[in-house]
Coordinates of C-alpha atoms in Angstrom, one line a residue:
X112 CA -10.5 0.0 -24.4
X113 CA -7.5 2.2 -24.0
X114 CA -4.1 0.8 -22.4
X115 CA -4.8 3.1 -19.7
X116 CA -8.2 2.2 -18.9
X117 CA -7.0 -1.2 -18.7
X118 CA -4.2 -0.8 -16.3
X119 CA -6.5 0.5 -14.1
X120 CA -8.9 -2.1 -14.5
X121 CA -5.8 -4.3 -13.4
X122 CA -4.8 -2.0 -10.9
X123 CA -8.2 -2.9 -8.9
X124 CA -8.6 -6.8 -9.6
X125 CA -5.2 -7.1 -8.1
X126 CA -6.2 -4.5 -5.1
X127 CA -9.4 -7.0 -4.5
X128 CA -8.0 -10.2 -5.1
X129 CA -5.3 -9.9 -3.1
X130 CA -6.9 -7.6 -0.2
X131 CA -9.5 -10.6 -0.2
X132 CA -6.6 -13.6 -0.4
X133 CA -4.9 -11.4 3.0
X134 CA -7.9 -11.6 4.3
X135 CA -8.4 -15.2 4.3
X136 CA -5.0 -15.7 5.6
X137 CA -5.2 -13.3 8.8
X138 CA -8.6 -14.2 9.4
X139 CA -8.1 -17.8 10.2
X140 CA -5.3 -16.7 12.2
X141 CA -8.0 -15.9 15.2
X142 CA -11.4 -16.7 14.0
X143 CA -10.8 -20.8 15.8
X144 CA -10.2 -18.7 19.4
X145 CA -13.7 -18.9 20.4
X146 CA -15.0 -21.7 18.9
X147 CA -13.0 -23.7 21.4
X148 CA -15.2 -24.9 23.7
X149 CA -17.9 -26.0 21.1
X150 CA -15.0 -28.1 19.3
X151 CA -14.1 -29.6 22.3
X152 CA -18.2 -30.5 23.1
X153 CA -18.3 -32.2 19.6
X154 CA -14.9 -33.5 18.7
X155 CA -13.6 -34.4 22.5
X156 CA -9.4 -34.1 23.4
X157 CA -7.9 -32.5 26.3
X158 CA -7.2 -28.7 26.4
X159 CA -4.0 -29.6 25.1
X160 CA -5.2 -30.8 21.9
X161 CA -7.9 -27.6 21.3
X162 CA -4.6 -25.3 21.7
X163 CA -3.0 -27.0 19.2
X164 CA -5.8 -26.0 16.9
X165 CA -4.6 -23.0 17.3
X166 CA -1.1 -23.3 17.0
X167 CA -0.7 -25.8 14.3
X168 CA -1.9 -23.2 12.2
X169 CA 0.5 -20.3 13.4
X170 CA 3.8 -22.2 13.5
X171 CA 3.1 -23.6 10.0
X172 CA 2.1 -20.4 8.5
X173 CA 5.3 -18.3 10.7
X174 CA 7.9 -20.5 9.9
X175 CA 7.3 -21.6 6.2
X176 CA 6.6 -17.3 5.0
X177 CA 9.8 -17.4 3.9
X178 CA 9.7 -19.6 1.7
X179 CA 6.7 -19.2 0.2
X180 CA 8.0 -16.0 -0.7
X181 CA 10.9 -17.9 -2.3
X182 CA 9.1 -20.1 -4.4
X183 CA 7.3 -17.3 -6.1
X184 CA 10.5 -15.6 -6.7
X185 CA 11.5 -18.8 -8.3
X186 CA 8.1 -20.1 -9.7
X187 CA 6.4 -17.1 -10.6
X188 CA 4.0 -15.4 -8.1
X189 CA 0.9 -15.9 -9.6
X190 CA 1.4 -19.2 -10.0
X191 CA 2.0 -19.8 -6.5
X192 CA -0.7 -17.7 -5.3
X193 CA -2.8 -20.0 -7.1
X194 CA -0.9 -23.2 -4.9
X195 CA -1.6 -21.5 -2.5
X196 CA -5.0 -20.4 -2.4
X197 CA -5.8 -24.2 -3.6
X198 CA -4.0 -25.7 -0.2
X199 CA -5.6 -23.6 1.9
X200 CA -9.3 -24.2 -0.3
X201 CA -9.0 -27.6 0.3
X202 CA -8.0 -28.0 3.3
X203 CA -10.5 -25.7 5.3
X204 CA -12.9 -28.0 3.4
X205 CA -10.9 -30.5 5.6
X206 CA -11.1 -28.8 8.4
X207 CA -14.5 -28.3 8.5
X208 CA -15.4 -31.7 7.6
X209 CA -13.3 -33.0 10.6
X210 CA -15.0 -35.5 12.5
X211 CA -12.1 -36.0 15.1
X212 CA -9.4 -33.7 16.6
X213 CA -6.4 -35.0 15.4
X214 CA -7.9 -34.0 11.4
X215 CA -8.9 -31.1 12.4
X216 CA -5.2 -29.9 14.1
X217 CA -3.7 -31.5 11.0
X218 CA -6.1 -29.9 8.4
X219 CA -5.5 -26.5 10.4
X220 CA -1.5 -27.1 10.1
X221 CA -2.4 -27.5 6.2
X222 CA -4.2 -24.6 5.7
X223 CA -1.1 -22.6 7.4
X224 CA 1.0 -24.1 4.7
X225 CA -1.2 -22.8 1.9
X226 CA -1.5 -19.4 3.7
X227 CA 2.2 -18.9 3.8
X228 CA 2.3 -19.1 0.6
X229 CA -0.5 -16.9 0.2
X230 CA 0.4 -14.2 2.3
X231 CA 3.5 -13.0 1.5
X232 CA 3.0 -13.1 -2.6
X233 CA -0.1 -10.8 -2.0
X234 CA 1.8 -7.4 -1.2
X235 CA 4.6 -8.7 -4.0
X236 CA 1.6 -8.7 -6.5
X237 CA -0.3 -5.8 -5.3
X238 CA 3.1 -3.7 -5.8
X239 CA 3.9 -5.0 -9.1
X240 CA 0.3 -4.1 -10.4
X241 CA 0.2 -0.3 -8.4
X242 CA 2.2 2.4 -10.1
X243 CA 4.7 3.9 -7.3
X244 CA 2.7 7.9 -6.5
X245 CA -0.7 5.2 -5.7
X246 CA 1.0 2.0 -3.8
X247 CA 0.8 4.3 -0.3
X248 CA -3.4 4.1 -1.2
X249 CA -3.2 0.7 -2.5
X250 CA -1.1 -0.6 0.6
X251 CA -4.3 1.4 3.1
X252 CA -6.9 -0.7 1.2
X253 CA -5.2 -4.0 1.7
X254 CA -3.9 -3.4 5.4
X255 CA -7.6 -2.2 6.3
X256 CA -9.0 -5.4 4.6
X257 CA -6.3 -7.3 6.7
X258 CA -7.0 -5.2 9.7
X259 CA -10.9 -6.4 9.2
X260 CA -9.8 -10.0 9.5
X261 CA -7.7 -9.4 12.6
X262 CA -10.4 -7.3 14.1
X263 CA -13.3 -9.6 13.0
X264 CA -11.7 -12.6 13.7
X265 CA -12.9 -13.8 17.3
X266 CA -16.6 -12.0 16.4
X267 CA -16.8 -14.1 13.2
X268 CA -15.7 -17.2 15.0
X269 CA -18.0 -16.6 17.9
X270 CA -20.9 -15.6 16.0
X271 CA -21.2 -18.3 13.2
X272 CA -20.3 -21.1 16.6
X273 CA -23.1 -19.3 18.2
X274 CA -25.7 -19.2 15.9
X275 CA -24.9 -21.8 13.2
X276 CA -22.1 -24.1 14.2
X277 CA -18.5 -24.4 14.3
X278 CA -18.0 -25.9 11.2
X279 CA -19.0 -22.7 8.9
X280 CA -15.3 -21.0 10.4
X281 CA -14.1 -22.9 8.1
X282 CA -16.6 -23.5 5.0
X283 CA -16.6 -19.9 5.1
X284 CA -13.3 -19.9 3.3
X285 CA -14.2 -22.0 0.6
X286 CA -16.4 -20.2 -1.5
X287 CA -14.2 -17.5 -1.3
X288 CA -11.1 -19.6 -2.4
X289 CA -13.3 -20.7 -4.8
X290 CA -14.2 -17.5 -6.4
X291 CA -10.7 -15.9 -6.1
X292 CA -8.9 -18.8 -8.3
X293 CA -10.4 -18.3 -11.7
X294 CA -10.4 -14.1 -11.0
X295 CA -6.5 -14.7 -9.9
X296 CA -5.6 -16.8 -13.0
X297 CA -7.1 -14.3 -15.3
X298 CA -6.7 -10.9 -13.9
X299 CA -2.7 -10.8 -12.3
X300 CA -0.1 -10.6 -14.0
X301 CA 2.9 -12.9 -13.8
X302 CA 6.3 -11.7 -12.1
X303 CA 9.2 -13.1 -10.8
X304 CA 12.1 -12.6 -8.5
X305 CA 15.9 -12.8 -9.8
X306 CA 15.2 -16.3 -11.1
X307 CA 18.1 -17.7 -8.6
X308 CA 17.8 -21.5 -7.7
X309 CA 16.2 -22.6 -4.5
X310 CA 17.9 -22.3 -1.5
X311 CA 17.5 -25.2 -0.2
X312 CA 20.0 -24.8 3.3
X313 CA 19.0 -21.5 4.2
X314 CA 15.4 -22.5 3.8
X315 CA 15.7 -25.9 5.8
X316 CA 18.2 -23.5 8.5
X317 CA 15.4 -20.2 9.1
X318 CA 12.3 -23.0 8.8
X319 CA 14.0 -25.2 11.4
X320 CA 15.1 -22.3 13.4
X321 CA 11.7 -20.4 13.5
X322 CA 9.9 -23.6 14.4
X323 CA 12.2 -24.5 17.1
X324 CA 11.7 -20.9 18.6
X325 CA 8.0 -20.1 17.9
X326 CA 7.0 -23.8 19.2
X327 CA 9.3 -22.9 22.9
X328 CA 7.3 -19.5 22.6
X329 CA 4.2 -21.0 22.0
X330 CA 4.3 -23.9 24.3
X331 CA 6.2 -22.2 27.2
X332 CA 3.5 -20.5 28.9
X333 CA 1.3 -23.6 28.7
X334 CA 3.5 -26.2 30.2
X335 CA 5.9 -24.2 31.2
X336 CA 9.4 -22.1 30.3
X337 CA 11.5 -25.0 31.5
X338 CA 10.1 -28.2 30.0
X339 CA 12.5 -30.0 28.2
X340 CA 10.8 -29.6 24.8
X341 CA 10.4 -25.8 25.4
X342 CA 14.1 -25.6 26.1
X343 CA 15.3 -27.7 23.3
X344 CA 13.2 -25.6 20.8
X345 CA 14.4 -22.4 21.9
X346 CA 18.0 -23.3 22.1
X347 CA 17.9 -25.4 19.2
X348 CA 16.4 -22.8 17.2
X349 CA 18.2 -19.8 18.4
X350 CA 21.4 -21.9 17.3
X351 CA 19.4 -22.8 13.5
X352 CA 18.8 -18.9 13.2
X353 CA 22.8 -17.9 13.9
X354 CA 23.5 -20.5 11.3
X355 CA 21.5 -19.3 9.2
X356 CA 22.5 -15.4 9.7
X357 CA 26.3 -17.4 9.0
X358 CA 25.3 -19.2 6.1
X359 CA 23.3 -16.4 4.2
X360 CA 26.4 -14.1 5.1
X361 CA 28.7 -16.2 2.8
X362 CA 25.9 -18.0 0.4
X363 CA 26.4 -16.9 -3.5
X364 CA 22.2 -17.0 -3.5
X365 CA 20.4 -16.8 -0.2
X366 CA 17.3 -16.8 0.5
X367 CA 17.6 -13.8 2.6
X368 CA 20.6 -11.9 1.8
X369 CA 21.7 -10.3 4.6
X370 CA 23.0 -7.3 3.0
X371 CA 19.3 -6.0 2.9
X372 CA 20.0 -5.2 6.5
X373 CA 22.7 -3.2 5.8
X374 CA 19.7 -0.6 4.6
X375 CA 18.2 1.1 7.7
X376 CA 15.1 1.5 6.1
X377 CA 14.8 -2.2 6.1
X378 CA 16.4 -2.7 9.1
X379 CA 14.7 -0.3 10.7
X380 CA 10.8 -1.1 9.3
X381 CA 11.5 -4.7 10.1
X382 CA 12.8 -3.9 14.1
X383 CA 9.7 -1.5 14.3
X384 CA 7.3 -4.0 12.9
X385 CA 8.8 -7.2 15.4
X386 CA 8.5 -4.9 18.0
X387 CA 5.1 -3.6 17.6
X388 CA 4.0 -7.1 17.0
X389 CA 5.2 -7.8 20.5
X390 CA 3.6 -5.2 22.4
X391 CA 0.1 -5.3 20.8
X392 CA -0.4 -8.9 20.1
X393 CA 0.5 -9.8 24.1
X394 CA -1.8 -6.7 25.0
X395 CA -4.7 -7.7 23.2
X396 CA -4.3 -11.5 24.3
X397 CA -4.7 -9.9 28.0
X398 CA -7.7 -7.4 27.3
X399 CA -9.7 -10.2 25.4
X400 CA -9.5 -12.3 28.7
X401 CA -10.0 -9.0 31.0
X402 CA -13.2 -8.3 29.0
X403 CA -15.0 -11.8 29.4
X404 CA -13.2 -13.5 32.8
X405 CA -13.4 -9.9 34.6
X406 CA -15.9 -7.9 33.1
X407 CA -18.3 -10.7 31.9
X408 CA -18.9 -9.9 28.5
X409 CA -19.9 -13.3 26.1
X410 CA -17.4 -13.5 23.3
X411 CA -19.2 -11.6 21.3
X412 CA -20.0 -8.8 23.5
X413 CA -16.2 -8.5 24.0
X414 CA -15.2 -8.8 20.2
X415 CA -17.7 -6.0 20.0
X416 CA -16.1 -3.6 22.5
X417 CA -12.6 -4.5 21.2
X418 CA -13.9 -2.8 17.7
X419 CA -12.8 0.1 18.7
X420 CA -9.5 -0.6 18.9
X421 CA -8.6 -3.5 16.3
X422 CA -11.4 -2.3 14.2
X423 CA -10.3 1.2 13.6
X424 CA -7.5 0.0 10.9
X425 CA -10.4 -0.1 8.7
X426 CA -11.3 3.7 8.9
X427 CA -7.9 4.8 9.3
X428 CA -5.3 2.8 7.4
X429 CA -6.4 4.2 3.5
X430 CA -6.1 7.7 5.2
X431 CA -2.4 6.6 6.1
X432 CA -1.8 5.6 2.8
X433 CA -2.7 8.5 1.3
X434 CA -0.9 10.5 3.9
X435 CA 2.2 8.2 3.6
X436 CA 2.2 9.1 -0.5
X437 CA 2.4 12.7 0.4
X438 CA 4.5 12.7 2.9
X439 CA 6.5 9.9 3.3
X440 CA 5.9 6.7 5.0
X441 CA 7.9 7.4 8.1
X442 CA 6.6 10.0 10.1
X443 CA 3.4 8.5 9.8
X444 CA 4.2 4.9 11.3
X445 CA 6.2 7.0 14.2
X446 CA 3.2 9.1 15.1
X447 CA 0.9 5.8 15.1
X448 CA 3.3 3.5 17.0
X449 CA 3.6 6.5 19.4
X450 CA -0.2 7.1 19.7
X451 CA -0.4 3.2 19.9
X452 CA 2.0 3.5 23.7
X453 CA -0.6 5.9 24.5
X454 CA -3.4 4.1 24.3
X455 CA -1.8 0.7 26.2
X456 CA -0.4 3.3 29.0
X457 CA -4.2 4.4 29.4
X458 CA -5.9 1.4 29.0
X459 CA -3.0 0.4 32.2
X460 CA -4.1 3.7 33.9
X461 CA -7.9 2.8 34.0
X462 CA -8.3 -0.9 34.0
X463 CA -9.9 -1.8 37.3
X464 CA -11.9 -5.2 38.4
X465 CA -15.4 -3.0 37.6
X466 CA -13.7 -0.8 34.9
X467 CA -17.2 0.6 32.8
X468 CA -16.7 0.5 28.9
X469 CA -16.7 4.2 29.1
X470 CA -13.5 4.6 30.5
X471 CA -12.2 2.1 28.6
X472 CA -13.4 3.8 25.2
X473 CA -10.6 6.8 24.8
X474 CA -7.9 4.3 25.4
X475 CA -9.4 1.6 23.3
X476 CA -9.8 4.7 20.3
X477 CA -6.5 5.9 20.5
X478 CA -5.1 2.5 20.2
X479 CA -6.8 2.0 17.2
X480 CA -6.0 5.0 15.3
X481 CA -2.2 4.3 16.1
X482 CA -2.8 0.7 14.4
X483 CA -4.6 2.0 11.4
X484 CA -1.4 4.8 10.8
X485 CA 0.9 2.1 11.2
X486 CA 0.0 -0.7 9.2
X487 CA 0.0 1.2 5.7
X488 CA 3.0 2.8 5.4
X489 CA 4.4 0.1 7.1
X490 CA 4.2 -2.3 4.0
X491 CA 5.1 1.1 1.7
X492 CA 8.5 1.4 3.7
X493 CA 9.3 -2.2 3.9
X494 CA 8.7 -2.5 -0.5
X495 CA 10.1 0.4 -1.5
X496 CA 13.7 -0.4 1.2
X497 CA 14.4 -3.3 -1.4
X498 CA 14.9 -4.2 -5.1
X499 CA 11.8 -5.1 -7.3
X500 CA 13.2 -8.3 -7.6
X501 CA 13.8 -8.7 -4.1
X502 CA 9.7 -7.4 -2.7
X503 CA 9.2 -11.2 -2.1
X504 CA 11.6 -12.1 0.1
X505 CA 11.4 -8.7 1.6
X506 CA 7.3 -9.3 2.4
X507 CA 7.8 -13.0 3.5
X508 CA 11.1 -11.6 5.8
X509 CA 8.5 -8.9 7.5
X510 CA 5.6 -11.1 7.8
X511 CA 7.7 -13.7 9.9
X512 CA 9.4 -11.1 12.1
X513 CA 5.4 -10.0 12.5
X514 CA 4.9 -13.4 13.1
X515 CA 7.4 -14.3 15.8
X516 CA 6.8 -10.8 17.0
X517 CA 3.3 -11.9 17.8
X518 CA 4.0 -15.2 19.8
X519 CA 6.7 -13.4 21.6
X520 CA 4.8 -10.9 22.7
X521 CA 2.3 -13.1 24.2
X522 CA 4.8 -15.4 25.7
X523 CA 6.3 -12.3 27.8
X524 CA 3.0 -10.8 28.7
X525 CA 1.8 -14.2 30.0
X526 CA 5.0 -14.5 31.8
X527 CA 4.7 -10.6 33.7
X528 CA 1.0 -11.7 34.3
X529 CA 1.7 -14.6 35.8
X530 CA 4.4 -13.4 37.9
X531 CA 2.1 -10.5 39.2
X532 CA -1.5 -11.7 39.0
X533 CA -3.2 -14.6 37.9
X534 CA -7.0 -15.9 37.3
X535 CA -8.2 -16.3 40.7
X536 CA -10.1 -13.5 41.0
X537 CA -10.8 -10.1 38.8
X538 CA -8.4 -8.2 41.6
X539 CA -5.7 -10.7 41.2
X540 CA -6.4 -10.7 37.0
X541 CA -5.9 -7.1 36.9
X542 CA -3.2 -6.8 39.2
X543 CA -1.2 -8.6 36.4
X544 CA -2.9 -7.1 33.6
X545 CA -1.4 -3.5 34.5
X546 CA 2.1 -4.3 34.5
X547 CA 1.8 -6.4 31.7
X548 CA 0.2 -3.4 29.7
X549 CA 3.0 -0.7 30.9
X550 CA 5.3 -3.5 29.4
X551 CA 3.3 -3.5 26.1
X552 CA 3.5 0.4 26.0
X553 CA 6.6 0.6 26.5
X554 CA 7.9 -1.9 24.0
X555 CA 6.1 0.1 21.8
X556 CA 7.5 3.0 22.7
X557 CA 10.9 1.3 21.0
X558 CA 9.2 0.4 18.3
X559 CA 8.4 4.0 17.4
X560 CA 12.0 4.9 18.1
X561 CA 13.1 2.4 15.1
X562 CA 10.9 3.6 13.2
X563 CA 12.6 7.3 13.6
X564 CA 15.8 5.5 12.6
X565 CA 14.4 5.0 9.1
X566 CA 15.8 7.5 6.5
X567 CA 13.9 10.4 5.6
X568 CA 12.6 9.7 1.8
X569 CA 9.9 11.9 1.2
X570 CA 6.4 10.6 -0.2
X571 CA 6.1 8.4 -3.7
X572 CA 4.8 11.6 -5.7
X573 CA 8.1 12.8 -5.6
X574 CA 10.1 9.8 -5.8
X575 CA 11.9 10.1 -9.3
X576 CA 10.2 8.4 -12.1
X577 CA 13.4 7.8 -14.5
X578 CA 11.2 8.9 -17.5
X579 CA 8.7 6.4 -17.0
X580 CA 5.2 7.8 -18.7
X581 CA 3.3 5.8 -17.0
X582 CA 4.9 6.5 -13.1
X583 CA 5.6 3.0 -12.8
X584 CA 9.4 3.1 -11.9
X585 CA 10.7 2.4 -9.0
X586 CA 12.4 4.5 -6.5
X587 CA 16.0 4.7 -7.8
X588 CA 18.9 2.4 -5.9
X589 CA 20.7 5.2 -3.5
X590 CA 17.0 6.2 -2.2
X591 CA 15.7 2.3 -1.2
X592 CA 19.3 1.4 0.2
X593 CA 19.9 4.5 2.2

């Protein structure tokens, strides 16, 4: 077999294996929403405790990215893949063995450990294993994969409660963790970060921080913005997160050096992706409801409808890839956060208590096609703004600004609904629902406006190879940093 022939062999084990490991991670992200109320029938505990099924999973994978990014700097990536796709194995096995709530919200937080870990190491090995004129392709295929899991998430969950049981949410995962730990050990190639020891204050500042603020976020709109819990997280994260801006600032290693943000294409992706985070993950948390408590769809009917919209990554996002490889990745994440305002203003514009699907439809497209251009060169631009040695931290940094993106965006939509609307009828639902979607758009809107901030760097066929036969090279230093 001829070196070449190889390296592409390795080229696509590492575009399936870790497309299929994202997958895993983003999937059980949602795929629990609405399986609820069969949980509930079979394992008991107030509302309370189903929500934390929920959450236990998102603050554990949020707050620890970070660091699971770290340890496979330290480590070696692989190798921690391997943890953790083995955590998060084992302990949806838990999970779905659960015969009481309180394993199954502490088998859920488990699996979030083993999928921070997982997630952030993916991109880090995809890039390593991609020569630089393909990553734009590469990075489509595994955000459409990852799109599929976001998309499919609440119709997998409701379909397999539906017709099987609750349980297979979970033992879905295994066979799949199962199959992707021998093919992982044998078909990625090792890498590394700089090698730089732990850092163990920074981690235990940004993991306390981020868990202070993503549990006020979380809880807030459930028992309210000024419980004291809610208030101490908030504050008392918000002061972990300064310290930890101070620390990294004068740290000889830190886990995030802060000079990274001196770059405005890292800055700049990173404000862009937070941002976007906010506005769609709040919006969609809304239209799910609007779509079953208004419209009566089953969950399945409205996972269905909603295709058009968090489905369409899948058709779109290797079409920005490629697009991003030719002409760079920013222009492309501007038009598609831009096209993603639209569709929120429209869906705003045509929402009514008896909306048909019909109206909905052009909004709901446009939305999606926005996603899909986004989420592709989003991961080229935030890669190819930092060192090779430094695409860990980098990934694990822009998955938890995703992260906390998310949970704040559902926190403030929750909050405008509530303050304009409420559940009482589908009048009183969607005379909360608009506002909160102009809010969404608009948010959005800002996110595209960082993303215009970004330098202008010109696709990855023409980034300079530095004599490299093979077009492996990296972009050179004044390009990434500028």
């Amino acid at each position: 077999m001829s070196e070449q022939t190889a390296h592409r062999g390795g080229t696509v084990w590492a575009l399936v294996i870790t497309s299929v490991a994202g997958f895993m991670a983003a999937l059980d992200n949602l795929v629990v929403t609405t399986a609820l109320p069969s949980i509930r029938e079979d394992l008991g505990g107030a509302l309370d405790d189903l929500e934390w099924t929920v959450s236990a999973y998102t603050l554990t994978f949020a707050v620890l990215l970070m660091f699971g990014a770290a340890l496979g700097d330290r480590f070696g990536r692989r190798r921690m893949l391997l943890v953790g796709l083995t955590v998060f194995t084992g302990a949806s096995a838990a999970a779905a063995l659960s015969s009481g709530i309180d394993g199954l919200i502490a088998a859920r937080a488990v699996q979030g450990v083993g999928a921070a870990i997982m997630m952030p190491l993916t991109l880090t090995l995809l890039t390593a294993a991609v020569p630089v004129a393909k990553r734009g392709m590469a990075y489509g295929i595994w955000g459409a994969v990852n799109g599929l899991a976001v998309a499919s998430g609440p119709l997998i969950g409701g379909s397999l409660t539906e017709h099987i049981s609750w349980h297979w949410i979970f033992w879905l995962n295994v066979p799949l963790g199962l199959a992707l730990l021998p093919l992982a050990r044998l078909r990625l190639a090792e890498s590394f970060g700089t090698g730089a020891p732990l850092d163990v204050p920074g981690t235990l500042l940004a993991s306390g921080g981020l868990f202070g603020v993503l549990y006020g976020l979380v809880r807030g709109p459930v028992v309210g913005w000024t419980g004291s819990l809610v208030l101490t997280g908030l504050i008392a994260g918000g002061v972990l997160l300064v310290a930890f801006v101070g620390y990294s600032v004068r740290a000889k290693n830190p886990m995030l050096p802060m000079r990274l943000f001196r770059s405005r294409a890292f800055s700049g992706i990173n404000a862009a992706s937070l941002l976007m985070f906010l506005g769609m993950f709040g919006s969609i948390f809304l239209l799910s409801q609007y779509m079953q408590g208004v419209l009566g769809y089953s969950p399945t009917e409205a996972g269905l409808r909603m295709l058009p919209w968090t489905g369409m990554p899948m058709l779109v996002a290797p079409i920005a890839g490629i697009l991003s490889d030719r002409v760079g990745g920013r222009p492309v994440v501007a038009v598609g956060l831009f096209l993603q305002a639209v569709g929120l203003g429209w869906m705003a514009a045509v929402v009514t208590a008896d909306a048909s699907y019909a109206s909905q439809l052009p909004a709901l497209i446009v939305s999606g096609v926005g996603m899909g251009l986004f989420f592709a060169p989003a991961a080229n631009l935030v890669m190819s703004s930092v060192l090779p040695t430094e695409q860990g931290i980098a990934s694990g940094a822009n998955n938890a600004l995703r992260e906390v993106g998310g949970a704040l965006g559902i926190a403030v939509m929750a909050s405008i609904f509530s303050a304009q609307g409420g559940y009482e009828s589908g009048q009183t639902f969607v005379d909360g629902l608009k506002p909160a979607l102009v809010t969404g758009s608009a948010i959005v809107v800002l996110a595209a406006v960082a993303a215009l901030l970004i330098p202008v760097t010109g696709g990855a066929a023409r980034v300079e190879r530095a004599g490299s036969p093979d077009g492996r090279a990296e972009p050179s230093l004044e390009k990434a940093a500028s």
